[in-house]
Amino acid sequence: MKRQDEFLILGFTGAFSSGCTTASQFFLNGLSRAKKDFIAAKSKTNSDIANFYKQRRNEIDRKEAKKERTKKILKLARKRQIINALEKVEDVPFFYISMTDIMHSLVIEYCVTNGTKLSPVPDRFKDVVDLVLQWCKDEGLDSESLIQIGNALRVRDIDKGNDEKVFVYLKKLKSFRKRMNDLYRDNSFNLFDTMQTVGNNLRKCGKPFVDEKEPFGDPTYLDILSERAGEVLKFHRKWKKRQNSPDHRTYYLIECLRNPSEVDYFRKRFHEFYLFSVYADEGTRHERARKNYKLSEDECVAIDNVDQGGDYLGEPYKQNVKRCVYLADIALTNCKEFHDLHEELLRYYVLIKHPGCIKPTHTERNMNLAYSMSLNSTCICRQVGAVIINKSFVVGAGWNDTGGGRLGCVYRLRRDVVDTKNEEFPICSERDHGLFQEIIVGPDRNLDHSFCYKDEIGELKKEIARRKGTISDGCKEVLEDVETRSLQYCRALHAEENAILQTAKIGGRRLHGSTLYTTTFPCELCAKKILQVDIKRVVYCEPYPKSVSMDVFFKETMAKVEIVPFEGVKSPSFFRLFKPPFDIKDLQQLEAIETGLGAKAGHGQGS
């Protein structure tokens, strides 16, 4: 049995109401049916391909007709590739793990096992505690039984017949989720707010019910949810292997990962882990939320703000879907009909089971090129790559970096500023040089670290304002939170700028009507240049923080620019999924040998 067949974990992440549940439920309940329907179209697909070859000689050989014919046959050929690969994929049931249920299990065990020792609970959580205690009473769960279940999960102890107790408990968690939904039936926003806060609290200090002043505790708590999910997965896997069945394959769905530490936990421990990010634009998501949960627009925005997260380094325990999406292996767009989404999910599933069985789309290929460009970046804040495509050809490529004759920031260390004059290592005006040098190489700075010029000059501005002595104490506190970094002080040209300027530098073709593929959504500076050179389409992967490019610049122009979020296999998994273990010819020969057709294939005995 192939290694890819033995074990598989599919994780899902995305903003609320983006469609993580829809995608995971497809694999849980709809995969087998969709696979059969797709395979059933094999005869028609082969017939359509045969008819294409018969008809092409009678068509007028115009450039437009040739282009459309190429698109048509390529679409049919890709579909046939997927069908042929699907025929080799056996049905394996998935075991579903809900991170919401995982969170509920930790809340239940915390409430019951602490009993009278339960620390003072903030008023906003008292109804939840009462619900937990009543539910446990109704289900016959006491402290001893919950401790036994928890211990069994931790050590994967199925020898004492704990498997039935564990699986019954996991199944009962669905009824607890229903009770929670009923508790907040008249106010769905409070349900979202409570669950977001509880999750952040657990990752912060291991306790679900604390006030906001509780300090960030042991960093090992960051994995508290993912560790429990991993325990459930490993317990089930051990139980599965103990069954008297010839098929011990174990496939898992994990919905929904909302913290980068959770993604990191599974990625480090399980090679066969793949993370799907599910995207839907804000308008579509909020419309779904208003319809399904009766939320107002302001409530949707508030949930989004918590969901997306802020400074991961400063508050690593908080939800940060934005960062999780960045870490995904495969990006999905869920703004289409279910049929389109299901067809895409089938394609990625086939790739996971049989890497290299189909080729990347032109969008995947071009975005991978952009990510390859980004690896050249010497920026220490964000590495961005971009390529410009015109009529399927690369006409420009770039990454964010300093211009010719200057060292990038990664190569400039703080110690380079020590004992140098401004003309030797220019960093600012002569008047401010001493103060700026003091800031860059201060006592709390590691001299072997690189530094970001725009960040440090922001600190210089703040320090100058402080030393003028014209700011009150209250204003000083506000000043600390003021964002003083500005793109005009960045030493680098951005990736999109470099890609555009490359054509001018080497005398390339005009960019009218081209498509720009960029790993990060263009900032305001790049947006203006994109509009000026008449690029008509922008495909991006990661959103740019605090950018008004989309809200202002791309909307105010009379020349419409199509803005498209990337969908497909992302660069970190590009070779993993598109490079087959052997050349196609060798794979076909191996398949022929396995099916007893090796000798007939012409490379068997006597060849």
mmCIF file of N, CA and C in Angstrom, residues 484-529:
data_model
loop_
_atom_site.group_PDB
_atom_site.id
_atom_site.type_symbol
_atom_site.label_atom_id
_atom_site.label_comp_id
_atom_site.label_asym_id
_atom_site.label_seq_id
_atom_site.Cartn_x
_atom_site.Cartn_y
_atom_site.Cartn_z
ATOM 1 N N THR A 484 4.286 55.576 13.315
ATOM 2 C CA THR A 484 5.111 56.593 12.656
ATOM 3 C C THR A 484 5.905 56.033 11.481
ATOM 4 N N ARG A 485 5.769 54.764 11.204
ATOM 5 C CA ARG A 485 6.481 54.191 10.062
ATOM 6 C C ARG A 485 5.817 54.662 8.766
ATOM 7 N N SER A 486 6.599 54.958 7.775
ATOM 8 C CA SER A 486 6.059 55.447 6.511
ATOM 9 C C SER A 486 6.794 54.788 5.358
ATOM 10 N N LEU A 487 6.037 54.415 4.322
ATOM 11 C CA LEU A 487 6.636 53.729 3.185
ATOM 12 C C LEU A 487 7.652 54.603 2.453
ATOM 13 N N GLN A 488 7.527 55.916 2.599
ATOM 14 C CA GLN A 488 8.475 56.786 1.893
ATOM 15 C C GLN A 488 9.897 56.639 2.436
ATOM 16 N N TYR A 489 10.025 56.105 3.662
ATOM 17 C CA TYR A 489 11.348 55.916 4.250
ATOM 18 C C TYR A 489 11.892 54.504 4.033
ATOM 19 N N CYS A 490 11.140 53.660 3.387
ATOM 20 C CA CYS A 490 11.630 52.317 3.100
ATOM 21 C C CYS A 490 12.756 52.404 2.070
ATOM 22 N N ARG A 491 13.865 51.742 2.317
ATOM 23 C CA ARG A 491 15.025 51.806 1.433
ATOM 24 C C ARG A 491 14.810 51.015 0.145
ATOM 25 N N ALA A 492 13.843 50.118 0.162
ATOM 26 C CA ALA A 492 13.677 49.202 -0.962
ATOM 27 C C ALA A 492 12.640 49.689 -1.962
ATOM 28 N N LEU A 493 12.818 49.261 -3.183
ATOM 29 C CA LEU A 493 11.745 49.321 -4.171
ATOM 30 C C LEU A 493 10.869 48.094 -3.955
ATOM 31 N N HIS A 494 9.581 48.242 -4.132
ATOM 32 C CA HIS A 494 8.694 47.109 -3.925
ATOM 33 C C HIS A 494 8.752 46.162 -5.124
ATOM 34 N N ALA A 495 8.282 44.943 -4.899
ATOM 35 C CA ALA A 495 8.381 43.909 -5.941
ATOM 36 C C ALA A 495 7.665 44.337 -7.213
ATOM 37 N N GLU A 496 6.457 44.911 -7.052
ATOM 38 C CA GLU A 496 5.697 45.342 -8.226
ATOM 39 C C GLU A 496 6.423 46.459 -8.965
ATOM 40 N N GLU A 497 7.027 47.380 -8.203
ATOM 41 C CA GLU A 497 7.796 48.466 -8.820
ATOM 42 C C GLU A 497 8.971 47.905 -9.616
ATOM 43 N N ASN A 498 9.708 46.987 -9.013
ATOM 44 C CA ASN A 498 10.866 46.406 -9.697
ATOM 45 C C ASN A 498 10.460 45.653 -10.951
ATOM 46 N N ALA A 499 9.327 44.955 -10.893
ATOM 47 C CA ALA A 499 8.850 44.212 -12.073
ATOM 48 C C ALA A 499 8.483 45.171 -13.203
ATOM 49 N N ILE A 500 7.861 46.290 -12.838
ATOM 50 C CA ILE A 500 7.483 47.290 -13.847
ATOM 51 C C ILE A 500 8.719 47.980 -14.408
ATOM 52 N N LEU A 501 9.633 48.352 -13.515
ATOM 53 C CA LEU A 501 10.831 49.077 -13.950
ATOM 54 C C LEU A 501 11.775 48.204 -14.768
ATOM 55 N N GLN A 502 11.695 46.902 -14.576
ATOM 56 C CA GLN A 502 12.573 46.011 -15.341
ATOM 57 C C GLN A 502 12.365 46.191 -16.837
ATOM 58 N N THR A 503 11.121 46.374 -17.239
ATOM 59 C CA THR A 503 10.834 46.518 -18.673
ATOM 60 C C THR A 503 11.456 47.795 -19.224
ATOM 61 N N ALA A 504 11.494 48.852 -18.379
ATOM 62 C CA ALA A 504 12.114 50.101 -18.827
ATOM 63 C C ALA A 504 13.635 49.977 -18.852
ATOM 64 N N LYS A 505 14.167 49.231 -17.889
ATOM 65 C CA LYS A 505 15.621 49.126 -17.751
ATOM 66 C C LYS A 505 16.251 48.336 -18.893
ATOM 67 N N ILE A 506 15.545 47.272 -19.337
ATOM 68 C CA ILE A 506 16.132 46.430 -20.388
ATOM 69 C C ILE A 506 15.431 46.610 -21.732
ATOM 70 N N GLY A 507 14.503 47.562 -21.792
ATOM 71 C CA GLY A 507 13.838 47.835 -23.065
ATOM 72 C C GLY A 507 12.840 46.780 -23.461
ATOM 73 N N GLY A 508 12.001 46.354 -22.519
ATOM 74 C CA GLY A 508 11.001 45.333 -22.800
ATOM 75 C C GLY A 508 9.764 45.900 -23.465
ATOM 76 N N ARG A 509 8.749 45.069 -23.575
ATOM 77 C CA ARG A 509 7.515 45.470 -24.261
ATOM 78 C C ARG A 509 6.630 46.279 -23.328
ATOM 79 N N ARG A 510 5.668 46.977 -23.870
ATOM 80 C CA ARG A 510 4.721 47.734 -23.059
ATOM 81 C C ARG A 510 3.832 46.775 -22.276
ATOM 82 N N LEU A 511 3.304 47.253 -21.163
ATOM 83 C CA LEU A 511 2.575 46.389 -20.235
ATOM 84 C C LEU A 511 1.064 46.515 -20.358
ATOM 85 N N HIS A 512 0.600 47.212 -21.341
ATOM 86 C CA HIS A 512 -0.844 47.391 -21.543
ATOM 87 C C HIS A 512 -1.555 46.035 -21.613
ATOM 88 N N GLY A 513 -2.567 45.864 -20.778
ATOM 89 C CA GLY A 513 -3.372 44.642 -20.806
ATOM 90 C C GLY A 513 -2.744 43.453 -20.112
ATOM 91 N N SER A 514 -1.620 43.645 -19.429
ATOM 92 C CA SER A 514 -0.931 42.528 -18.777
ATOM 93 C C SER A 514 -1.607 42.136 -17.466
ATOM 94 N N THR A 515 -1.158 40.990 -16.931
ATOM 95 C CA THR A 515 -1.606 40.515 -15.618
ATOM 96 C C THR A 515 -0.417 40.499 -14.671
ATOM 97 N N LEU A 516 -0.620 41.064 -13.478
ATOM 98 C CA LEU A 516 0.422 41.079 -12.462
ATOM 99 C C LEU A 516 0.102 40.023 -11.406
ATOM 100 N N TYR A 517 1.042 39.131 -11.167
ATOM 101 C CA TYR A 517 0.918 38.143 -10.089
ATOM 102 C C TYR A 517 1.845 38.586 -8.958
ATOM 103 N N THR A 518 1.289 38.807 -7.790
ATOM 104 C CA THR A 518 2.086 39.275 -6.665
ATOM 105 C C THR A 518 1.738 38.484 -5.410
ATOM 106 N N THR A 519 2.746 38.194 -4.614
ATOM 107 C CA THR A 519 2.512 37.383 -3.415
ATOM 108 C C THR A 519 1.757 38.168 -2.344
ATOM 109 N N THR A 520 1.814 39.494 -2.394
ATOM 110 C CA THR A 520 1.127 40.342 -1.418
ATOM 111 C C THR A 520 0.353 41.433 -2.148
ATOM 112 N N PHE A 521 -0.836 41.739 -1.673
ATOM 113 C CA PHE A 521 -1.673 42.757 -2.318
ATOM 114 C C PHE A 521 -0.908 44.073 -2.435
ATOM 115 N N PRO A 522 -0.970 44.733 -3.596
ATOM 116 C CA PRO A 522 -0.178 45.953 -3.815
ATOM 117 C C PRO A 522 -0.526 47.064 -2.821
ATOM 118 N N CYS A 523 0.497 47.747 -2.348
ATOM 119 C CA CYS A 523 0.297 48.899 -1.466
ATOM 120 C C CYS A 523 -0.128 50.105 -2.306
ATOM 121 N N GLU A 524 -0.303 51.240 -1.649
ATOM 122 C CA GLU A 524 -0.753 52.445 -2.350
ATOM 123 C C GLU A 524 0.262 52.920 -3.386
ATOM 124 N N LEU A 525 1.552 52.833 -3.036
ATOM 125 C CA LEU A 525 2.588 53.292 -3.962
ATOM 126 C C LEU A 525 2.593 52.472 -5.249
ATOM 127 N N CYS A 526 2.453 51.163 -5.085
ATOM 128 C CA CYS A 526 2.482 50.275 -6.259
ATOM 129 C C CYS A 526 1.183 50.354 -7.048
ATOM 130 N N ALA A 527 0.081 50.568 -6.365
ATOM 131 C CA ALA A 527 -1.216 50.646 -7.045
ATOM 132 C C ALA A 527 -1.211 51.767 -8.085
ATOM 133 N N LYS A 528 -0.623 52.907 -7.737
ATOM 134 C CA LYS A 528 -0.598 54.033 -8.672
ATOM 135 C C LYS A 528 0.231 53.703 -9.909
ATOM 136 N N LYS A 529 1.309 52.972 -9.728
ATOM 137 C CA LYS A 529 2.158 52.609 -10.876
ATOM 138 C C LYS A 529 1.477 51.546 -11.742
#
